[in-house]
């Protein structure tokens, strides 16, 4: 199992450019999420999904879009990059042991380090 | 609603000393609680978790944590620190009736020789 994979590892954008951060998991997890990590602020949830075709906003969704067409993939789109979006982005997936049970721990990708100039 | 507070953004201990990282949470429903570790330039890895059952849980690398409902705490301990324990540690809470997790701001552990 590759687990959770993210591409690219590093990216530099100019203000106003758009791009997509890729995330894939091979564990058949129904729950996937995107976080951004900034110094001293922990991880903040951007968007999440509880299954193909279902997405919802987290605490910092502005400037980001997501879609979930398959169980495996959960791309994050930056519509018009701004310097405030300079951050490290983590994708994570999670499972629940039984139907209707509670979600357990999250499995994290290695991260994408994004700089917006 | 749920929240996590990690007391102390930086903790420094000597090699061989006790490690204690503090985490307090709030949750309107019974929570699941997690500790994750992050080494430089890596993603987060699970150290240990509390879901149900025994309130003292053991994790990898000799770490353990105790769920204390009355104190709304889930502190992380290790009897003897190793140099390799130097990392950032995150406490997280997840409500059992929802998918979203809430993370604390993290505690950076430094281990002095």
PDB file of N, CA and C in Angstrom, chain A residues 11-17 78 80-87 89 114-117:
ATOM      1  N   UNK A  11       5.898  23.718  -4.689  1.00  0.00           N
ATOM      2  CA  UNK A  11       5.338  24.498  -5.783  1.00  0.00           C
ATOM      3  C   UNK A  11       5.501  25.978  -5.468  1.00  0.00           C
ATOM      4  N   UNK A  12       5.911  26.745  -6.477  1.00  0.00           N
ATOM      5  CA  UNK A  12       5.969  28.201  -6.357  1.00  0.00           C
ATOM      6  C   UNK A  12       5.018  28.775  -7.394  1.00  0.00           C
ATOM      7  N   UNK A  13       4.136  29.646  -6.949  1.00  0.00           N
ATOM      8  CA  UNK A  13       3.169  30.297  -7.826  1.00  0.00           C
ATOM      9  C   UNK A  13       3.319  31.804  -7.748  1.00  0.00           C
ATOM     10  N   UNK A  14       2.843  32.463  -8.768  1.00  0.00           N
ATOM     11  CA  UNK A  14       2.714  33.913  -8.723  1.00  0.00           C
ATOM     12  C   UNK A  14       1.279  34.267  -8.344  1.00  0.00           C
ATOM     13  N   UNK A  15       1.124  35.388  -7.705  1.00  0.00           N
ATOM     14  CA  UNK A  15      -0.206  35.853  -7.328  1.00  0.00           C
ATOM     15  C   UNK A  15      -1.140  35.833  -8.525  1.00  0.00           C
ATOM     16  N   UNK A  16      -2.327  35.242  -8.335  1.00  0.00           N
ATOM     17  CA  UNK A  16      -3.325  35.188  -9.390  1.00  0.00           C
ATOM     18  C   UNK A  16      -3.324  33.897 -10.190  1.00  0.00           C
ATOM     19  N   UNK A  17      -2.253  33.125 -10.095  1.00  0.00           N
ATOM     20  CA  UNK A  17      -2.219  31.856 -10.818  1.00  0.00           C
ATOM     21  C   UNK A  17      -3.124  30.842 -10.125  1.00  0.00           C
ATOM     22  N   UNK A  78      -6.671  25.707  -6.102  1.00  0.00           N
ATOM     23  CA  UNK A  78      -6.518  27.108  -5.736  1.00  0.00           C
ATOM     24  C   UNK A  78      -6.969  27.917  -6.939  1.00  0.00           C
ATOM     25  N   UNK A  80      -7.257  31.400  -7.471  1.00  0.00           N
ATOM     26  CA  UNK A  80      -6.453  32.574  -7.798  1.00  0.00           C
ATOM     27  C   UNK A  80      -5.524  32.792  -6.611  1.00  0.00           C
ATOM     28  N   UNK A  81      -4.301  32.276  -6.739  1.00  0.00           N
ATOM     29  CA  UNK A  81      -3.406  32.203  -5.588  1.00  0.00           C
ATOM     30  C   UNK A  81      -3.091  33.585  -5.015  1.00  0.00           C
ATOM     31  N   UNK A  82      -3.003  33.628  -3.697  1.00  0.00           N
ATOM     32  CA  UNK A  82      -2.649  34.847  -2.971  1.00  0.00           C
ATOM     33  C   UNK A  82      -1.508  34.527  -2.002  1.00  0.00           C
ATOM     34  N   UNK A  83      -0.689  35.525  -1.672  1.00  0.00           N
ATOM     35  CA  UNK A  83       0.420  35.270  -0.726  1.00  0.00           C
ATOM     36  C   UNK A  83      -0.045  34.669   0.597  1.00  0.00           C
ATOM     37  N   UNK A  84      -1.268  34.960   1.026  1.00  0.00           N
ATOM     38  CA  UNK A  84      -1.793  34.395   2.278  1.00  0.00           C
ATOM     39  C   UNK A  84      -1.999  32.880   2.190  1.00  0.00           C
ATOM     40  N   UNK A  85      -1.932  32.336   0.986  1.00  0.00           N
ATOM     41  CA  UNK A  85      -2.084  30.891   0.827  1.00  0.00           C
ATOM     42  C   UNK A  85      -0.741  30.157   0.851  1.00  0.00           C
ATOM     43  N   UNK A  86       0.330  30.901   1.073  1.00  0.00           N
ATOM     44  CA  UNK A  86       1.628  30.273   1.301  1.00  0.00           C
ATOM     45  C   UNK A  86       1.538  29.439   2.564  1.00  0.00           C
ATOM     46  N   UNK A  87       1.803  28.138   2.438  1.00  0.00           N
ATOM     47  CA  UNK A  87       1.589  27.231   3.549  1.00  0.00           C
ATOM     48  C   UNK A  87       2.071  25.831   3.158  1.00  0.00           C
ATOM     49  N   UNK A  89       0.473  22.111   2.830  1.00  0.00           N
ATOM     50  CA  UNK A  89      -0.850  21.508   2.697  1.00  0.00           C
ATOM     51  C   UNK A  89      -0.749  19.996   2.881  1.00  0.00           C
ATOM     52  N   UNK A 114       3.794  25.024  -0.503  1.00  0.00           N
ATOM     53  CA  UNK A 114       3.399  26.004  -1.522  1.00  0.00           C
ATOM     54  C   UNK A 114       3.855  27.398  -1.121  1.00  0.00           C
ATOM     55  N   UNK A 115       4.494  28.066  -2.066  1.00  0.00           N
ATOM     56  CA  UNK A 115       4.878  29.466  -1.883  1.00  0.00           C
ATOM     57  C   UNK A 115       4.201  30.290  -2.963  1.00  0.00           C
ATOM     58  N   UNK A 116       3.532  31.367  -2.557  1.00  0.00           N
ATOM     59  CA  UNK A 116       2.887  32.274  -3.503  1.00  0.00           C
ATOM     60  C   UNK A 116       3.594  33.624  -3.421  1.00  0.00           C
ATOM     61  N   UNK A 117       4.146  34.036  -4.544  1.00  0.00           N
ATOM     62  CA  UNK A 117       4.918  35.292  -4.579  1.00  0.00           C
ATOM     63  C   UNK A 117       4.055  36.470  -5.009  1.00  0.00           C
TER      64      UNK A 117
END
